[in-house]
Amino acid sequence: MISLLPAYEETFVLTLSNEEVAHRIRHVTSMQREEERTILFNGWEKEYRIKIGLRHKRPSNYNPIISGKVERTSHGSILFMRYQLMPNLRLMLVFWLLLLVLGSVIISFQYKNVAYLLAGAGLIALVYWIVWSNFQLQRKAARQVLLDVLS
């Protein structure tokens, strides 16, 4: 499915059993705000399904939520993952993009000038590009930490 909001899907084929993958993720994941150095993710792992986010010392709005599931294969396991923006950031992005579209259309019709419509489209493209690039930076960091846990 094509999503207009920043998201990314990925599949890992692992030689580890699905029990071992779940154990490794569970070992570095917590739902509490504890300050242990071994806890790398906030979230949960239940019945070979995960929903985690990389832990940061400071809040990061573009930190992706990683949701996925682990499936058993004859020689290991497969980890299906989907990286998405946090729900509050998705809501704010949609709200401001719709507000920019609506505002630029109204102002363009009010003053009968297409330049305002083009300026609104430019602002929309700029906001989307900023969100997308920051999401990709945070996704790569979270992916690397997850790979380190699973290797």
PDB file of C-alpha atoms in Angstrom:
ATOM      1  CA  MET A   1       0.000   0.000   0.000  1.00  0.00           C
ATOM      2  CA  ILE A   2       1.280   3.462  -0.876  1.00  0.00           C
ATOM      3  CA  SER A   3       1.371   5.847   2.051  1.00  0.00           C
ATOM      4  CA  LEU A   4       1.731   9.600   1.748  1.00  0.00           C
ATOM      5  CA  LEU A   5       3.127   9.746   5.267  1.00  0.00           C
ATOM      6  CA  PRO A   6       6.744   8.694   5.798  1.00  0.00           C
ATOM      7  CA  ALA A   7       6.953   4.947   6.434  1.00  0.00           C
ATOM      8  CA  TYR A   8       9.303   2.123   5.524  1.00  0.00           C
ATOM      9  CA  GLU A   9       8.949  -1.662   5.416  1.00  0.00           C
ATOM     10  CA  GLU A  10      11.782  -4.120   5.774  1.00  0.00           C
ATOM     11  CA  THR A  11      12.275  -7.871   6.110  1.00  0.00           C
ATOM     12  CA  PHE A  12      15.188  -9.594   7.842  1.00  0.00           C
ATOM     13  CA  VAL A  13      15.982 -13.264   7.246  1.00  0.00           C
ATOM     14  CA  LEU A  14      17.772 -14.520  10.344  1.00  0.00           C
ATOM     15  CA  THR A  15      19.509 -17.761  11.270  1.00  0.00           C
ATOM     16  CA  LEU A  16      18.260 -17.361  14.858  1.00  0.00           C
ATOM     17  CA  SER A  17      15.111 -19.186  15.963  1.00  0.00           C
ATOM     18  CA  ASN A  18      11.992 -17.091  16.478  1.00  0.00           C
ATOM     19  CA  GLU A  19      12.229 -17.763  20.238  1.00  0.00           C
ATOM     20  CA  GLU A  20      15.785 -16.402  20.301  1.00  0.00           C
ATOM     21  CA  VAL A  21      14.829 -13.302  18.279  1.00  0.00           C
ATOM     22  CA  ALA A  22      11.914 -12.610  20.632  1.00  0.00           C
ATOM     23  CA  HIS A  23      14.136 -13.167  23.669  1.00  0.00           C
ATOM     24  CA  ARG A  24      16.849 -10.795  22.419  1.00  0.00           C
ATOM     25  CA  ILE A  25      14.329  -8.052  21.661  1.00  0.00           C
ATOM     26  CA  ARG A  26      12.517  -8.597  24.978  1.00  0.00           C
ATOM     27  CA  HIS A  27      15.847  -8.396  26.843  1.00  0.00           C
ATOM     28  CA  VAL A  28      16.580  -4.841  25.575  1.00  0.00           C
ATOM     29  CA  THR A  29      12.987  -3.524  25.670  1.00  0.00           C
ATOM     30  CA  SER A  30      11.055  -2.005  28.548  1.00  0.00           C
ATOM     31  CA  MET A  31       7.728  -0.260  28.994  1.00  0.00           C
ATOM     32  CA  GLN A  32       8.984   1.615  32.067  1.00  0.00           C
ATOM     33  CA  ARG A  33      11.134   4.724  32.159  1.00  0.00           C
ATOM     34  CA  GLU A  34      14.051   3.031  33.871  1.00  0.00           C
ATOM     35  CA  GLU A  35      17.576   4.286  33.441  1.00  0.00           C
ATOM     36  CA  GLU A  36      19.302   0.967  32.787  1.00  0.00           C
ATOM     37  CA  ARG A  37      22.016   1.040  30.160  1.00  0.00           C
ATOM     38  CA  THR A  38      20.968  -2.353  28.772  1.00  0.00           C
ATOM     39  CA  ILE A  39      17.512  -1.091  27.787  1.00  0.00           C
ATOM     40  CA  LEU A  40      17.739   0.182  24.205  1.00  0.00           C
ATOM     41  CA  PHE A  41      14.051   0.310  23.223  1.00  0.00           C
ATOM     42  CA  ASN A  42      10.762   1.431  24.728  1.00  0.00           C
ATOM     43  CA  GLY A  43       7.785  -0.728  23.837  1.00  0.00           C
ATOM     44  CA  TRP A  44       6.721  -4.338  24.038  1.00  0.00           C
ATOM     45  CA  GLU A  45       7.163  -7.824  22.610  1.00  0.00           C
ATOM     46  CA  LYS A  46       4.264 -10.278  22.890  1.00  0.00           C
ATOM     47  CA  GLU A  47       3.647 -13.559  21.100  1.00  0.00           C
ATOM     48  CA  TYR A  48       6.318 -12.899  18.457  1.00  0.00           C
ATOM     49  CA  ARG A  49       4.953  -9.411  17.704  1.00  0.00           C
ATOM     50  CA  ILE A  50       6.836  -6.239  18.512  1.00  0.00           C
ATOM     51  CA  LYS A  51       6.093  -2.536  18.805  1.00  0.00           C
ATOM     52  CA  ILE A  52       9.193  -0.640  19.854  1.00  0.00           C
ATOM     53  CA  GLY A  53      10.883   2.728  19.538  1.00  0.00           C
ATOM     54  CA  LEU A  54      14.538   3.561  20.031  1.00  0.00           C
ATOM     55  CA  ARG A  55      15.301   5.115  23.411  1.00  0.00           C
ATOM     56  CA  HIS A  56      16.823   8.589  23.489  1.00  0.00           C
ATOM     57  CA  LYS A  57      18.141  10.717  26.304  1.00  0.00           C
ATOM     58  CA  ARG A  58      16.244  13.673  24.834  1.00  0.00           C
ATOM     59  CA  PRO A  59      12.842  13.539  23.123  1.00  0.00           C
ATOM     60  CA  SER A  60      13.000  12.981  19.376  1.00  0.00           C
ATOM     61  CA  ASN A  61       9.836  13.657  17.407  1.00  0.00           C
ATOM     62  CA  TYR A  62      11.054  11.835  14.316  1.00  0.00           C
ATOM     63  CA  ASN A  63      11.952   8.610  16.129  1.00  0.00           C
ATOM     64  CA  PRO A  64      10.125   5.839  14.244  1.00  0.00           C
ATOM     65  CA  ILE A  65       7.831   3.300  15.831  1.00  0.00           C
ATOM     66  CA  ILE A  66       8.934  -0.158  14.714  1.00  0.00           C
ATOM     67  CA  SER A  67       6.115  -2.668  14.542  1.00  0.00           C
ATOM     68  CA  GLY A  68       6.529  -6.167  13.264  1.00  0.00           C
ATOM     69  CA  LYS A  69       6.285  -9.878  13.717  1.00  0.00           C
ATOM     70  CA  VAL A  70       8.671 -12.811  13.851  1.00  0.00           C
ATOM     71  CA  GLU A  71       7.840 -15.974  11.921  1.00  0.00           C
ATOM     72  CA  ARG A  72       9.494 -19.365  12.143  1.00  0.00           C
ATOM     73  CA  THR A  73      11.192 -20.936   9.121  1.00  0.00           C
ATOM     74  CA  SER A  74      12.867 -24.303   8.736  1.00  0.00           C
ATOM     75  CA  HIS A  75      16.360 -22.803   9.208  1.00  0.00           C
ATOM     76  CA  GLY A  76      15.731 -19.765  11.401  1.00  0.00           C
ATOM     77  CA  SER A  77      13.208 -16.971  11.301  1.00  0.00           C
ATOM     78  CA  ILE A  78      11.941 -14.009   9.322  1.00  0.00           C
ATOM     79  CA  LEU A  79      11.386 -10.615  10.939  1.00  0.00           C
ATOM     80  CA  PHE A  80       8.856  -8.404   9.140  1.00  0.00           C
ATOM     81  CA  MET A  81       9.108  -4.771  10.221  1.00  0.00           C
ATOM     82  CA  ARG A  82       7.341  -1.506   9.488  1.00  0.00           C
ATOM     83  CA  TYR A  83       8.806   1.833  10.538  1.00  0.00           C
ATOM     84  CA  GLN A  84       6.250   4.640  11.014  1.00  0.00           C
ATOM     85  CA  LEU A  85       6.145   8.144  12.420  1.00  0.00           C
ATOM     86  CA  MET A  86       4.796   8.512  15.932  1.00  0.00           C
ATOM     87  CA  PRO A  87       1.011   9.011  15.944  1.00  0.00           C
ATOM     88  CA  ASN A  88       1.176  12.553  17.342  1.00  0.00           C
ATOM     89  CA  LEU A  89       3.615  13.628  14.606  1.00  0.00           C
ATOM     90  CA  ARG A  90       1.457  11.999  11.908  1.00  0.00           C
ATOM     91  CA  LEU A  91      -1.563  13.907  13.204  1.00  0.00           C
ATOM     92  CA  MET A  92       0.297  17.225  13.305  1.00  0.00           C
ATOM     93  CA  LEU A  93       1.786  16.681   9.834  1.00  0.00           C
ATOM     94  CA  VAL A  94      -1.617  15.978   8.291  1.00  0.00           C
ATOM     95  CA  PHE A  95      -3.188  18.930  10.131  1.00  0.00           C
ATOM     96  CA  TRP A  96      -0.579  21.455   9.001  1.00  0.00           C
ATOM     97  CA  LEU A  97      -0.435  20.144   5.441  1.00  0.00           C
ATOM     98  CA  LEU A  98      -4.227  20.401   5.133  1.00  0.00           C
ATOM     99  CA  LEU A  99      -4.132  23.877   6.667  1.00  0.00           C
ATOM    100  CA  LEU A 100      -1.457  24.961   4.164  1.00  0.00           C
ATOM    101  CA  VAL A 101      -3.458  23.565   1.246  1.00  0.00           C
ATOM    102  CA  LEU A 102      -6.654  25.210   2.394  1.00  0.00           C
ATOM    103  CA  GLY A 103      -4.958  28.538   3.149  1.00  0.00           C
ATOM    104  CA  SER A 104      -3.091  28.707  -0.143  1.00  0.00           C
ATOM    105  CA  VAL A 105      -6.214  27.856  -2.154  1.00  0.00           C
ATOM    106  CA  ILE A 106      -8.344  30.453  -0.337  1.00  0.00           C
ATOM    107  CA  ILE A 107      -5.720  33.201  -0.621  1.00  0.00           C
ATOM    108  CA  SER A 108      -5.093  32.338  -4.271  1.00  0.00           C
ATOM    109  CA  PHE A 109      -8.804  32.680  -5.097  1.00  0.00           C
ATOM    110  CA  GLN A 110      -9.182  35.787  -2.910  1.00  0.00           C
ATOM    111  CA  TYR A 111      -6.414  37.699  -4.683  1.00  0.00           C
ATOM    112  CA  LYS A 112      -6.804  35.902  -8.040  1.00  0.00           C
ATOM    113  CA  ASN A 113      -3.098  35.167  -8.115  1.00  0.00           C
ATOM    114  CA  VAL A 114      -1.615  31.729  -8.750  1.00  0.00           C
ATOM    115  CA  ALA A 115       1.652  32.722  -7.061  1.00  0.00           C
ATOM    116  CA  TYR A 116       0.062  32.184  -3.639  1.00  0.00           C
ATOM    117  CA  LEU A 117      -0.978  28.676  -4.652  1.00  0.00           C
ATOM    118  CA  LEU A 118       2.562  27.960  -5.838  1.00  0.00           C
ATOM    119  CA  ALA A 119       4.017  29.396  -2.628  1.00  0.00           C
ATOM    120  CA  GLY A 120       1.704  27.122  -0.602  1.00  0.00           C
ATOM    121  CA  ALA A 121       2.785  24.116  -2.670  1.00  0.00           C
ATOM    122  CA  GLY A 122       6.412  25.079  -2.077  1.00  0.00           C
ATOM    123  CA  LEU A 123       5.863  25.292   1.684  1.00  0.00           C
ATOM    124  CA  ILE A 124       4.111  21.919   1.670  1.00  0.00           C
ATOM    125  CA  ALA A 125       7.021  20.369  -0.236  1.00  0.00           C
ATOM    126  CA  LEU A 126       9.521  21.937   2.192  1.00  0.00           C
ATOM    127  CA  VAL A 127       7.701  20.693   5.310  1.00  0.00           C
ATOM    128  CA  TYR A 128       7.296  17.214   3.844  1.00  0.00           C
ATOM    129  CA  TRP A 129      10.967  17.055   2.824  1.00  0.00           C
ATOM    130  CA  ILE A 130      12.104  18.090   6.336  1.00  0.00           C
ATOM    131  CA  VAL A 131       9.897  15.447   7.976  1.00  0.00           C
ATOM    132  CA  TRP A 132      10.930  12.742   5.484  1.00  0.00           C
ATOM    133  CA  SER A 133      14.672  13.401   5.809  1.00  0.00           C
ATOM    134  CA  ASN A 134      14.590  13.510   9.612  1.00  0.00           C
ATOM    135  CA  PHE A 135      12.514  10.312   9.658  1.00  0.00           C
ATOM    136  CA  GLN A 136      15.085   8.579   7.444  1.00  0.00           C
ATOM    137  CA  LEU A 137      17.964   9.657   9.701  1.00  0.00           C
ATOM    138  CA  GLN A 138      16.212   8.307  12.801  1.00  0.00           C
ATOM    139  CA  ARG A 139      15.122   5.133  10.967  1.00  0.00           C
ATOM    140  CA  LYS A 140      18.693   4.320  10.002  1.00  0.00           C
ATOM    141  CA  ALA A 141      19.871   4.770  13.591  1.00  0.00           C
ATOM    142  CA  ALA A 142      17.072   2.557  14.973  1.00  0.00           C
ATOM    143  CA  ARG A 143      17.720  -0.069  12.288  1.00  0.00           C
ATOM    144  CA  GLN A 144      21.409  -0.212  13.169  1.00  0.00           C
ATOM    145  CA  VAL A 145      20.715  -0.677  16.877  1.00  0.00           C
ATOM    146  CA  LEU A 146      18.202  -3.430  16.108  1.00  0.00           C
ATOM    147  CA  LEU A 147      20.710  -5.175  13.830  1.00  0.00           C
ATOM    148  CA  ASP A 148      23.330  -4.977  16.576  1.00  0.00           C
ATOM    149  CA  VAL A 149      20.881  -6.632  19.005  1.00  0.00           C
ATOM    150  CA  LEU A 150      20.069  -9.418  16.551  1.00  0.00           C
ATOM    151  CA  SER A 151      23.634 -10.157  15.461  1.00  0.00           C
TER     152      SER A 151
END
